[in-house]
PDB file of C-alpha atoms and ligand atoms in Angstrom:
ATOM      1  CA  UNK A   1       0.692  12.880 -21.453  1.00 28.00           C
ATOM      2  CA  UNK A   2       4.275  14.273 -20.855  1.00 31.00           C
ATOM      3  CA  UNK A   3       7.283  12.977 -22.762  1.00 30.00           C
ATOM      4  CA  UNK A   4       8.435  11.448 -19.525  1.00 28.00           C
ATOM      5  CA  UNK A   5       5.315   9.348 -19.141  1.00 28.00           C
ATOM      6  CA  UNK A   6       5.341   8.329 -22.805  1.00 30.00           C
ATOM      7  CA  UNK A   7       8.916   7.092 -22.232  1.00 33.00           C
ATOM      8  CA  UNK A   8       7.755   4.863 -19.335  1.00 34.00           C
ATOM      9  CA  UNK A   9       4.916   3.373 -21.415  1.00 41.00           C
ATOM     10  CA  UNK A  10       6.908   2.662 -24.711  1.00 45.00           C
ATOM     11  CA  UNK A  11       9.909   1.142 -22.877  1.00 49.00           C
ATOM     12  CA  UNK A  12       8.345  -0.741 -19.962  1.00 50.00           C
ATOM     13  CA  UNK A  13       9.427  -4.353 -19.938  1.00 52.00           C
ATOM     14  CA  UNK A  14       5.843  -5.582 -20.059  1.00 52.00           C
ATOM     15  CA  UNK A  15       5.203  -3.433 -23.280  1.00 53.00           C
ATOM     16  CA  UNK A  16       8.390  -4.807 -24.894  1.00 55.00           C
ATOM     17  CA  UNK A  17       7.762  -8.454 -23.924  1.00 56.00           C
ATOM     18  CA  UNK A  18       4.272  -8.197 -25.380  1.00 52.00           C
ATOM     19  CA  UNK A  19       5.654  -6.782 -28.583  1.00 56.00           C
ATOM     20  CA  UNK A  20       8.362  -9.419 -28.821  1.00 60.00           C
ATOM     21  CA  UNK A  21       5.834 -12.173 -28.334  1.00 50.00           C
ATOM     22  CA  UNK A  22       3.753 -10.777 -31.357  1.00 56.00           C
ATOM     23  CA  UNK A  23       6.872 -10.190 -33.542  1.00 64.00           C
ATOM     24  CA  UNK A  24       8.590 -12.584 -35.812  1.00 71.00           C
ATOM     25  CA  UNK A  25      11.547 -10.280 -37.029  1.00 93.00           C
ATOM     26  CA  UNK A  26      11.691  -7.503 -39.581  1.00 97.00           C
ATOM     27  CA  UNK A  27      13.643  -8.301 -42.801  1.00 98.00           C
ATOM     28  CA  UNK A  28      15.753  -5.308 -43.820  1.00 98.00           C
ATOM     29  CA  UNK A  29      17.954  -4.531 -46.761  1.00 98.00           C
ATOM     30  CA  UNK A  30      20.655  -1.890 -46.746  1.00 98.00           C
ATOM     31  CA  UNK A  31      21.455  -0.783 -50.358  1.00 98.00           C
ATOM     32  CA  UNK A  32      25.054   0.525 -50.827  1.00 98.00           C
ATOM     33  CA  UNK A  33      24.593   2.209 -54.206  1.00 98.00           C
ATOM     34  CA  UNK A  34      27.229   3.745 -56.675  1.00 97.00           C
ATOM     35  CA  UNK A  35      26.232   7.278 -57.102  1.00 96.00           C
ATOM     36  CA  UNK A  36      27.297   9.339 -60.098  1.00 95.00           C
ATOM     37  CA  UNK A  37      26.448  12.652 -61.510  1.00 95.00           C
ATOM     38  CA  UNK A  38      23.422  11.422 -63.673  1.00 96.00           C
ATOM     39  CA  UNK A  39      20.371  11.888 -61.336  1.00 97.00           C
ATOM     40  CA  UNK A  40      17.950   9.901 -63.446  1.00 97.00           C
ATOM     41  CA  UNK A  41      20.488   7.040 -63.523  1.00 98.00           C
ATOM     42  CA  UNK A  42      20.968   7.165 -59.746  1.00 98.00           C
ATOM     43  CA  UNK A  43      17.218   7.076 -59.009  1.00 98.00           C
ATOM     44  CA  UNK A  44      16.655   4.226 -61.617  1.00 98.00           C
ATOM     45  CA  UNK A  45      19.418   2.174 -59.793  1.00 98.00           C
ATOM     46  CA  UNK A  46      17.847   2.722 -56.563  1.00 98.00           C
ATOM     47  CA  UNK A  47      14.188   1.594 -57.808  1.00 98.00           C
ATOM     48  CA  UNK A  48      15.903  -1.526 -59.353  1.00 98.00           C
ATOM     49  CA  UNK A  49      17.620  -2.447 -56.089  1.00 98.00           C
ATOM     50  CA  UNK A  50      14.293  -1.826 -54.097  1.00 98.00           C
ATOM     51  CA  UNK A  51      12.733  -4.503 -56.381  1.00 98.00           C
ATOM     52  CA  UNK A  52      15.638  -6.900 -56.144  1.00 98.00           C
ATOM     53  CA  UNK A  53      15.652  -6.559 -52.318  1.00 98.00           C
ATOM     54  CA  UNK A  54      12.018  -7.333 -52.234  1.00 98.00           C
ATOM     55  CA  UNK A  55      12.646 -10.531 -54.340  1.00 98.00           C
ATOM     56  CA  UNK A  56      14.944 -11.649 -51.728  1.00 98.00           C
ATOM     57  CA  UNK A  57      12.440 -11.127 -48.914  1.00 98.00           C
ATOM     58  CA  UNK A  58      13.154  -7.615 -47.535  1.00 98.00           C
ATOM     59  CA  UNK A  59      10.239  -5.857 -45.952  1.00 98.00           C
ATOM     60  CA  UNK A  60      12.069  -2.649 -45.451  1.00 98.00           C
ATOM     61  CA  UNK A  61      14.740  -1.236 -47.855  1.00 98.00           C
ATOM     62  CA  UNK A  62      17.086   1.640 -46.890  1.00 99.00           C
ATOM     63  CA  UNK A  63      19.151   3.747 -49.259  1.00 98.00           C
ATOM     64  CA  UNK A  64      22.318   5.841 -48.674  1.00 98.00           C
ATOM     65  CA  UNK A  65      22.613   9.565 -47.893  1.00 98.00           C
ATOM     66  CA  UNK A  66      22.686  11.694 -51.082  1.00 97.00           C
ATOM     67  CA  UNK A  67      21.872   8.843 -53.362  1.00 97.00           C
ATOM     68  CA  UNK A  68      20.481  11.072 -56.101  1.00 97.00           C
ATOM     69  CA  UNK A  69      23.410  13.461 -56.461  1.00 95.00           C
ATOM     70  CA  UNK A  70      27.174  13.589 -55.790  1.00 93.00           C
ATOM     71  CA  UNK A  71      27.923  14.592 -52.203  1.00 92.00           C
ATOM     72  CA  UNK A  72      28.987  18.268 -52.018  1.00 91.00           C
ATOM     73  CA  UNK A  73      27.681  21.564 -51.075  1.00 93.00           C
ATOM     74  CA  UNK A  74      28.149  22.676 -54.754  1.00 94.00           C
ATOM     75  CA  UNK A  75      25.680  20.095 -55.944  1.00 96.00           C
ATOM     76  CA  UNK A  76      22.774  20.597 -53.429  1.00 96.00           C
ATOM     77  CA  UNK A  77      21.083  23.624 -55.368  1.00 96.00           C
ATOM     78  CA  UNK A  78      21.158  21.866 -58.790  1.00 96.00           C
ATOM     79  CA  UNK A  79      19.743  18.537 -57.537  1.00 97.00           C
ATOM     80  CA  UNK A  80      17.272  19.904 -54.888  1.00 98.00           C
ATOM     81  CA  UNK A  81      13.583  18.854 -55.169  1.00 98.00           C
ATOM     82  CA  UNK A  82      10.536  19.361 -53.181  1.00 98.00           C
ATOM     83  CA  UNK A  83       9.568  16.474 -50.741  1.00 98.00           C
ATOM     84  CA  UNK A  84       7.181  14.738 -51.494  1.00 97.00           C
ATOM     85  CA  UNK A  85       6.300  16.543 -54.862  1.00 97.00           C
ATOM     86  CA  UNK A  86       9.703  16.158 -56.598  1.00 98.00           C
ATOM     87  CA  UNK A  87      10.521  13.466 -59.124  1.00 98.00           C
ATOM     88  CA  UNK A  88      12.875  11.475 -56.724  1.00 98.00           C
ATOM     89  CA  UNK A  89      10.024  11.263 -54.096  1.00 98.00           C
ATOM     90  CA  UNK A  90       7.449  10.168 -56.696  1.00 98.00           C
ATOM     91  CA  UNK A  91       9.865   7.473 -57.999  1.00 98.00           C
ATOM     92  CA  UNK A  92      10.563   6.017 -54.431  1.00 98.00           C
ATOM     93  CA  UNK A  93       6.935   6.152 -53.479  1.00 98.00           C
ATOM     94  CA  UNK A  94       5.946   4.302 -56.672  1.00 98.00           C
ATOM     95  CA  UNK A  95       8.669   1.885 -56.152  1.00 98.00           C
ATOM     96  CA  UNK A  96       7.564   1.296 -52.450  1.00 98.00           C
ATOM     97  CA  UNK A  97       4.038   0.615 -53.598  1.00 98.00           C
ATOM     98  CA  UNK A  98       4.899  -1.677 -56.622  1.00 98.00           C
ATOM     99  CA  UNK A  99       7.286  -3.783 -54.426  1.00 98.00           C
ATOM    100  CA  UNK A 100       4.962  -3.550 -51.400  1.00 98.00           C
ATOM    101  CA  UNK A 101       7.943  -2.577 -49.056  1.00 98.00           C
ATOM    102  CA  UNK A 102       8.755   0.256 -46.745  1.00 98.00           C
ATOM    103  CA  UNK A 103      11.467   2.376 -48.400  1.00 98.00           C
ATOM    104  CA  UNK A 104      13.741   4.633 -46.091  1.00 98.00           C
ATOM    105  CA  UNK A 105      14.617   6.753 -48.929  1.00 98.00           C
ATOM    106  CA  UNK A 106      18.375   7.671 -48.129  1.00 98.00           C
ATOM    107  CA  UNK A 107      18.549  11.496 -48.485  1.00 98.00           C
ATOM    108  CA  UNK A 108      18.087  14.098 -51.114  1.00 98.00           C
ATOM    109  CA  UNK A 109      18.679  17.756 -51.039  1.00 98.00           C
ATOM    110  CA  UNK A 110      15.177  19.054 -50.347  1.00 98.00           C
ATOM    111  CA  UNK A 111      13.894  22.507 -51.485  1.00 98.00           C
ATOM    112  CA  UNK A 112      11.357  24.067 -49.352  1.00 98.00           C
ATOM    113  CA  UNK A 113      10.770  27.798 -50.081  1.00 97.00           C
ATOM    114  CA  UNK A 114      14.083  29.416 -50.270  1.00 97.00           C
ATOM    115  CA  UNK A 115      15.745  26.798 -48.026  1.00 98.00           C
ATOM    116  CA  UNK A 116      17.466  23.704 -48.678  1.00 98.00           C
ATOM    117  CA  UNK A 117      17.652  20.658 -46.319  1.00 98.00           C
ATOM    118  CA  UNK A 118      19.364  17.156 -46.308  1.00 98.00           C
ATOM    119  CA  UNK A 119      16.248  15.067 -46.075  1.00 98.00           C
ATOM    120  CA  UNK A 120      15.279  11.559 -45.657  1.00 98.00           C
ATOM    121  CA  UNK A 121      11.726  10.540 -46.648  1.00 98.00           C
ATOM    122  CA  UNK A 122      10.159   7.338 -45.588  1.00 98.00           C
ATOM    123  CA  UNK A 123       7.515   5.529 -47.576  1.00 98.00           C
ATOM    124  CA  UNK A 124       5.030   2.781 -46.478  1.00 98.00           C
ATOM    125  CA  UNK A 125       4.328  -0.222 -48.730  1.00 98.00           C
ATOM    126  CA  UNK A 126       1.207   1.585 -50.212  1.00 98.00           C
ATOM    127  CA  UNK A 127       3.397   4.487 -51.160  1.00 98.00           C
ATOM    128  CA  UNK A 128       2.431   6.874 -48.610  1.00 98.00           C
ATOM    129  CA  UNK A 129       4.693   9.232 -46.873  1.00 98.00           C
ATOM    130  CA  UNK A 130       5.397   7.692 -43.534  1.00 98.00           C
ATOM    131  CA  UNK A 131       7.934  10.092 -42.020  1.00 98.00           C
ATOM    132  CA  UNK A 132      10.389  12.981 -43.157  1.00 98.00           C
ATOM    133  CA  UNK A 133      13.608  13.645 -41.358  1.00 98.00           C
ATOM    134  CA  UNK A 134      15.689  16.892 -42.013  1.00 98.00           C
ATOM    135  CA  UNK A 135      19.287  16.518 -40.973  1.00 98.00           C
ATOM    136  CA  UNK A 136      19.424  17.989 -37.536  1.00 98.00           C
ATOM    137  CA  UNK A 137      23.173  18.375 -37.147  1.00 98.00           C
ATOM    138  CA  UNK A 138      24.888  19.850 -40.218  1.00 98.00           C
ATOM    139  CA  UNK A 139      28.335  18.434 -41.127  1.00 96.00           C
ATOM    140  CA  UNK A 140      30.686  21.418 -40.384  1.00 95.00           C
ATOM    141  CA  UNK A 141      34.108  20.238 -39.845  1.00 95.00           C
ATOM    142  CA  UNK A 142      37.619  21.340 -40.530  1.00 95.00           C
ATOM    143  CA  UNK A 143      40.499  18.953 -40.306  1.00 96.00           C
ATOM    144  CA  UNK A 144      43.458  20.608 -41.948  1.00 96.00           C
ATOM    145  CA  UNK A 145      44.872  18.996 -44.977  1.00 95.00           C
ATOM    146  CA  UNK A 146      42.353  16.238 -44.735  1.00 95.00           C
ATOM    147  CA  UNK A 147      38.740  17.359 -44.984  1.00 94.00           C
ATOM    148  CA  UNK A 148      36.955  20.613 -44.681  1.00 95.00           C
ATOM    149  CA  UNK A 149      33.245  20.460 -45.134  1.00 93.00           C
ATOM    150  CA  UNK A 150      30.563  23.195 -44.507  1.00 95.00           C
ATOM    151  CA  UNK A 151      27.031  22.018 -45.063  1.00 96.00           C
ATOM    152  CA  UNK A 152      25.690  25.111 -43.354  1.00 96.00           C
ATOM    153  CA  UNK A 153      26.928  27.189 -46.295  1.00 96.00           C
ATOM    154  CA  UNK A 154      23.993  26.080 -48.139  1.00 97.00           C
ATOM    155  CA  UNK A 155      21.741  23.879 -45.959  1.00 98.00           C
ATOM    156  CA  UNK A 156      19.441  24.648 -43.108  1.00 98.00           C
ATOM    157  CA  UNK A 157      19.192  22.158 -40.155  1.00 98.00           C
ATOM    158  CA  UNK A 158      15.986  20.454 -39.353  1.00 98.00           C
ATOM    159  CA  UNK A 159      14.412  21.061 -35.878  1.00 96.00           C
ATOM    160  CA  UNK A 160      12.840  17.715 -34.824  1.00 96.00           C
ATOM    161  CA  UNK A 161      13.754  14.106 -33.926  1.00 97.00           C
ATOM    162  CA  UNK A 162      12.025  11.754 -36.292  1.00 98.00           C
ATOM    163  CA  UNK A 163      10.530   8.275 -35.468  1.00 98.00           C
ATOM    164  CA  UNK A 164       7.907   6.186 -37.041  1.00 98.00           C
ATOM    165  CA  UNK A 165       6.356   2.759 -36.707  1.00 98.00           C
ATOM    166  CA  UNK A 166       6.577  -0.164 -39.200  1.00 98.00           C
ATOM    167  CA  UNK A 167       5.383  -3.783 -38.730  1.00 95.00           C
ATOM    168  CA  UNK A 168       5.240  -3.421 -34.934  1.00 93.00           C
ATOM    169  CA  UNK A 169       8.705  -1.859 -34.600  1.00 97.00           C
ATOM    170  CA  UNK A 170       9.314   1.758 -33.781  1.00 98.00           C
ATOM    171  CA  UNK A 171      12.250   3.181 -35.843  1.00 98.00           C
ATOM    172  CA  UNK A 172      14.314   6.289 -35.536  1.00 98.00           C
ATOM    173  CA  UNK A 173      15.846   8.103 -38.412  1.00 98.00           C
ATOM    174  CA  UNK A 174      19.096   9.983 -38.254  1.00 98.00           C
ATOM    175  CA  UNK A 175      21.420  11.368 -41.050  1.00 98.00           C
ATOM    176  CA  UNK A 176      25.112  10.906 -40.977  1.00 98.00           C
ATOM    177  CA  UNK A 177      26.720  13.535 -38.792  1.00 98.00           C
ATOM    178  CA  UNK A 178      23.413  13.055 -36.498  1.00 98.00           C
ATOM    179  CA  UNK A 179      25.062   9.663 -35.605  1.00 98.00           C
ATOM    180  CA  UNK A 180      27.601  11.544 -33.428  1.00 98.00           C
ATOM    181  CA  UNK A 181      24.952  12.998 -31.018  1.00 98.00           C
ATOM    182  CA  UNK A 182      24.138  10.477 -28.414  1.00 97.00           C
ATOM    183  CA  UNK A 183      21.499  12.623 -26.991  1.00 96.00           C
ATOM    184  CA  UNK A 184      19.505  12.232 -30.111  1.00 97.00           C
ATOM    185  CA  UNK A 185      19.746   8.352 -30.062  1.00 98.00           C
ATOM    186  CA  UNK A 186      18.946   8.397 -26.514  1.00 97.00           C
ATOM    187  CA  UNK A 187      15.589  10.305 -27.127  1.00 96.00           C
ATOM    188  CA  UNK A 188      14.864   7.916 -29.871  1.00 97.00           C
ATOM    189  CA  UNK A 189      15.314   5.032 -27.339  1.00 97.00           C
ATOM    190  CA  UNK A 190      13.168   6.929 -24.861  1.00 94.00           C
ATOM    191  CA  UNK A 191      10.389   7.042 -27.461  1.00 95.00           C
ATOM    192  CA  UNK A 192      10.473   3.277 -27.835  1.00 97.00           C
ATOM    193  CA  UNK A 193      12.784   2.822 -30.890  1.00 98.00           C
ATOM    194  CA  UNK A 194      14.199  -0.714 -31.263  1.00 98.00           C
ATOM    195  CA  UNK A 195      16.077   0.206 -34.551  1.00 98.00           C
ATOM    196  CA  UNK A 196      17.826   3.427 -35.624  1.00 98.00           C
ATOM    197  CA  UNK A 197      18.585   3.868 -39.296  1.00 99.00           C
ATOM    198  CA  UNK A 198      21.073   6.358 -40.386  1.00 99.00           C
ATOM    199  CA  UNK A 199      21.706   7.085 -44.257  1.00 98.00           C
ATOM    200  CA  UNK A 200      25.262   8.356 -43.954  1.00 98.00           C
ATOM    201  CA  UNK A 201      28.414   9.239 -46.229  1.00 98.00           C
ATOM    202  CA  UNK A 202      31.416   9.193 -43.856  1.00 98.00           C
ATOM    203  CA  UNK A 203      34.691  10.195 -45.698  1.00 97.00           C
ATOM    204  CA  UNK A 204      38.051   8.488 -45.927  1.00 96.00           C
ATOM    205  CA  UNK A 205      39.495  10.341 -42.873  1.00 97.00           C
ATOM    206  CA  UNK A 206      36.755  10.002 -40.299  1.00 98.00           C
ATOM    207  CA  UNK A 207      35.273   6.632 -41.806  1.00 98.00           C
ATOM    208  CA  UNK A 208      37.992   4.318 -40.673  1.00 98.00           C
ATOM    209  CA  UNK A 209      38.188   5.943 -37.201  1.00 98.00           C
ATOM    210  CA  UNK A 210      34.566   6.599 -36.380  1.00 98.00           C
ATOM    211  CA  UNK A 211      31.989   4.917 -38.759  1.00 98.00           C
ATOM    212  CA  UNK A 212      31.799   1.491 -37.038  1.00 98.00           C
ATOM    213  CA  UNK A 213      32.791   2.945 -33.594  1.00 98.00           C
ATOM    214  CA  UNK A 214      29.831   5.298 -33.471  1.00 98.00           C
ATOM    215  CA  UNK A 215      27.260   2.684 -34.750  1.00 98.00           C
ATOM    216  CA  UNK A 216      28.501   0.338 -31.843  1.00 98.00           C
ATOM    217  CA  UNK A 217      28.395   3.165 -29.314  1.00 98.00           C
ATOM    218  CA  UNK A 218      24.809   4.076 -30.218  1.00 98.00           C
ATOM    219  CA  UNK A 219      23.780   0.449 -30.182  1.00 98.00           C
ATOM    220  CA  UNK A 220      25.545  -0.012 -26.742  1.00 98.00           C
ATOM    221  CA  UNK A 221      24.092   3.227 -25.237  1.00 98.00           C
ATOM    222  CA  UNK A 222      20.466   2.512 -26.390  1.00 98.00           C
ATOM    223  CA  UNK A 223      20.542  -1.206 -26.585  1.00 98.00           C
ATOM    224  CA  UNK A 224      18.971  -1.098 -29.950  1.00 98.00           C
ATOM    225  CA  UNK A 225      19.697  -2.174 -33.510  1.00 98.00           C
ATOM    226  CA  UNK A 226      21.678   0.379 -35.500  1.00 98.00           C
ATOM    227  CA  UNK A 227      21.841   0.321 -39.397  1.00 98.00           C
ATOM    228  CA  UNK A 228      24.171   2.602 -41.238  1.00 98.00           C
ATOM    229  CA  UNK A 229      23.744   3.038 -45.205  1.00 98.00           C
ATOM    230  CA  UNK A 230      26.464   4.531 -47.138  1.00 98.00           C
ATOM    231  CA  UNK A 231      26.967   5.086 -50.903  1.00 98.00           C
ATOM    232  CA  UNK A 232      29.713   2.581 -52.396  1.00 98.00           C
ATOM    233  CA  UNK A 233      33.206   4.273 -52.452  1.00 98.00           C
ATOM    234  CA  UNK A 234      34.057   6.210 -55.573  1.00 95.00           C
ATOM    235  CA  UNK A 235      37.270   5.608 -57.491  1.00 92.00           C
ATOM    236  CA  UNK A 236      40.550   7.412 -56.499  1.00 92.00           C
ATOM    237  CA  UNK A 237      40.362  10.998 -57.749  1.00 88.00           C
ATOM    238  CA  UNK A 238      36.784  11.504 -57.090  1.00 89.00           C
ATOM    239  CA  UNK A 239      35.901  14.754 -55.550  1.00 85.00           C
ATOM    240  CA  UNK A 240      34.235  13.016 -52.487  1.00 92.00           C
ATOM    241  CA  UNK A 241      34.943   9.407 -51.690  1.00 96.00           C
ATOM    242  CA  UNK A 242      32.543   7.850 -49.133  1.00 97.00           C
ATOM    243  CA  UNK A 243      33.772   5.205 -46.763  1.00 98.00           C
ATOM    244  CA  UNK A 244      31.246   2.686 -47.750  1.00 98.00           C
ATOM    245  CA  UNK A 245      31.048  -0.252 -45.148  1.00 98.00           C
ATOM    246  CA  UNK A 246      27.199  -0.090 -44.603  1.00 98.00           C
ATOM    247  CA  UNK A 247      26.653  -2.185 -41.479  1.00 98.00           C
ATOM    248  CA  UNK A 248      24.256  -3.401 -38.881  1.00 98.00           C
ATOM    249  CA  UNK A 249      25.167  -3.250 -35.115  1.00 98.00           C
ATOM    250  CA  UNK A 250      23.090  -5.427 -32.896  1.00 98.00           C
ATOM    251  CA  UNK A 251      21.879  -4.377 -29.487  1.00 98.00           C
ATOM    252  CA  UNK A 252      24.891  -6.171 -27.900  1.00 98.00           C
ATOM    253  CA  UNK A 253      26.927  -3.651 -29.954  1.00 98.00           C
ATOM    254  CA  UNK A 254      28.275  -6.300 -32.122  1.00 98.00           C
ATOM    255  CA  UNK A 255      28.498  -6.092 -35.889  1.00 98.00           C
ATOM    256  CA  UNK A 256      27.005  -9.245 -37.386  1.00 94.00           C
ATOM    257  CA  UNK A 257      26.796  -7.821 -40.832  1.00 94.00           C
ATOM    258  CA  UNK A 258      28.829  -5.404 -42.759  1.00 97.00           C
ATOM    259  CA  UNK A 259      29.781  -4.525 -46.358  1.00 98.00           C
ATOM    260  CA  UNK A 260      33.057  -3.432 -47.785  1.00 98.00           C
ATOM    261  CA  UNK A 261      33.478  -0.404 -50.056  1.00 98.00           C
ATOM    262  CA  UNK A 262      32.088  -1.903 -53.159  1.00 98.00           C
ATOM    263  CA  UNK A 263      28.364  -1.627 -54.291  1.00 98.00           C
ATOM    264  CA  UNK A 264      26.034  -4.298 -52.623  1.00 98.00           C
ATOM    265  CA  UNK A 265      23.123  -5.064 -50.557  1.00 98.00           C
ATOM    266  CA  UNK A 266      23.161  -6.187 -46.891  1.00 98.00           C
ATOM    267  CA  UNK A 267      20.243  -8.478 -45.796  1.00 98.00           C
ATOM    268  CA  UNK A 268      19.468  -9.035 -42.283  1.00 98.00           C
ATOM    269  CA  UNK A 269      16.718  -9.649 -39.803  1.00 98.00           C
ATOM    270  CA  UNK A 270      15.789  -7.228 -36.962  1.00 98.00           C
ATOM    271  CA  UNK A 271      14.986  -9.500 -33.989  1.00 96.00           C
ATOM    272  CA  UNK A 272      13.285  -7.744 -31.066  1.00 96.00           C
ATOM    273  CA  UNK A 273      14.089 -10.761 -28.844  1.00 96.00           C
ATOM    274  CA  UNK A 274      17.803  -9.458 -28.799  1.00 97.00           C
ATOM    275  CA  UNK A 275      16.558  -6.034 -27.668  1.00 98.00           C
ATOM    276  CA  UNK A 276      14.558  -7.568 -24.932  1.00 97.00           C
ATOM    277  CA  UNK A 277      17.512  -9.855 -23.829  1.00 97.00           C
ATOM    278  CA  UNK A 278      20.057  -7.161 -23.602  1.00 98.00           C
ATOM    279  CA  UNK A 279      17.714  -4.596 -21.856  1.00 98.00           C
ATOM    280  CA  UNK A 280      16.766  -7.384 -19.196  1.00 98.00           C
ATOM    281  CA  UNK A 281      20.366  -8.739 -18.712  1.00 98.00           C
ATOM    282  CA  UNK A 282      22.009  -5.365 -18.470  1.00 98.00           C
ATOM    283  CA  UNK A 283      19.328  -3.119 -17.153  1.00 98.00           C
ATOM    284  CA  UNK A 284      20.836   0.290 -17.504  1.00 96.00           C
ATOM    285  CA  UNK A 285      17.516   1.804 -18.441  1.00 94.00           C
ATOM    286  CA  UNK A 286      16.272   1.206 -14.992  1.00 94.00           C
ATOM    287  CA  UNK A 287      19.524   2.182 -13.429  1.00 95.00           C
ATOM    288  CA  UNK A 288      19.856   5.674 -14.800  1.00 94.00           C
ATOM    289  CA  UNK A 289      20.517   8.318 -12.112  1.00 94.00           C
ATOM    290  CA  UNK A 290      17.844  10.784 -13.230  1.00 91.00           C
ATOM    291  CA  UNK A 291      18.067  12.311  -9.777  1.00 93.00           C
ATOM    292  CA  UNK A 292      21.582  13.433 -10.887  1.00 95.00           C
ATOM    293  CA  UNK A 293      21.226  13.955 -14.678  1.00 91.00           C
ATOM    294  CA  UNK A 294      18.756  13.647 -17.505  1.00 84.00           C
ATOM    295  CA  UNK A 295      18.261  14.203 -21.242  1.00 78.00           C
ATOM    296  CA  UNK A 296      15.043  15.753 -21.750  1.00 79.00           C
ATOM    297  CA  UNK A 297      13.308  16.256 -25.233  1.00 83.00           C
ATOM    298  CA  UNK A 298      11.934  19.685 -25.909  1.00 84.00           C
ATOM    299  CA  UNK A 299       8.335  19.664 -26.716  1.00 76.00           C
ATOM    300  CA  UNK A 300       8.174  20.176 -30.447  1.00 66.00           C
TER     301      UNK A 300
HETATM  302  O1  AKG B   1      30.786  12.877 -38.943  1.00 82.21           O
HETATM  303  C1  AKG B   1      31.452  12.629 -40.038  1.00 82.21           C
HETATM  304  O2  AKG B   1      32.795  12.281 -39.771  1.00 82.21           O
HETATM  305  C2  AKG B   1      31.215  12.567 -41.355  1.00 82.21           C
HETATM  306  C3  AKG B   1      29.675  13.141 -41.494  1.00 82.21           C
HETATM  307  C4  AKG B   1      29.311  13.352 -42.916  1.00 82.21           C
HETATM  308  O3  AKG B   1      29.854  12.888 -43.727  1.00 82.21           O
HETATM  309  C5  AKG B   1      27.917  13.813 -43.170  1.00 82.21           C
HETATM  310  O4  AKG B   1      27.254  14.268 -42.157  1.00 82.21           O
HETATM  311  O5  AKG B   1      27.494  13.950 -44.274  1.00 82.21           O
END
């Protein structure tokens, strides 16, 4: 079956209606962790929050970008681990199985041979690796006197778009800078995703300008739920200060749930009815002029 045909199948209104009828909502928790230099402490805090989220009813728990290390190209080599053999992977897999939840494991610097990647691993409720996304678009920007960052100095980019299914919902994974690339979100929607999750760590320059705007833009374009999960903001003077403000945008592109800069966990329910409602009331998916343009996924 071609990519084009699978798009038609997965997003056909009848397919979605059937899914919606079967579905009672997915309870998610977005954990905005305070991250420090002590890797073991960071991982232990993540595991503790996974269990707490489960106690509050979460079925899927998502962690932030770079939750086991400080964020900076100088840290990636030291904190890197193999996925899924490394200690952080093993701790999250165990936590997922013990709590009986799906864990979207933020990101860790992944070592694979002589390469490093910025990688999100997803664990199912039995602790099995369900998906692995390597950041596709590396964060290389230069805003003079504000922020210069060049992940490509030490990281290699991934080469594929990652989606998986959990509890009857197709979910797409992107990492931070990936959020800026509408084509990627569009392909996730074509593949049937009703929810996109982005572990991210925007900064104090682009965070206030673009973080929520991009979440709402992706939600509006794809008529899907969009979750962003950030580390908590570090105190003034820290080498990297994340914007925080983990949030959930709904398929209308409203933001019904958001945190501030402090550590915390956002609990919400992903309701497929809202996806169906928006897609049927504003039917842009049927109105695309693919005779004039298209976004086509390379077969990989
Ligand atoms: O796109 C941005 O402004 C921030 C991206 C970022 O922090 C990242 O990719 O880690």
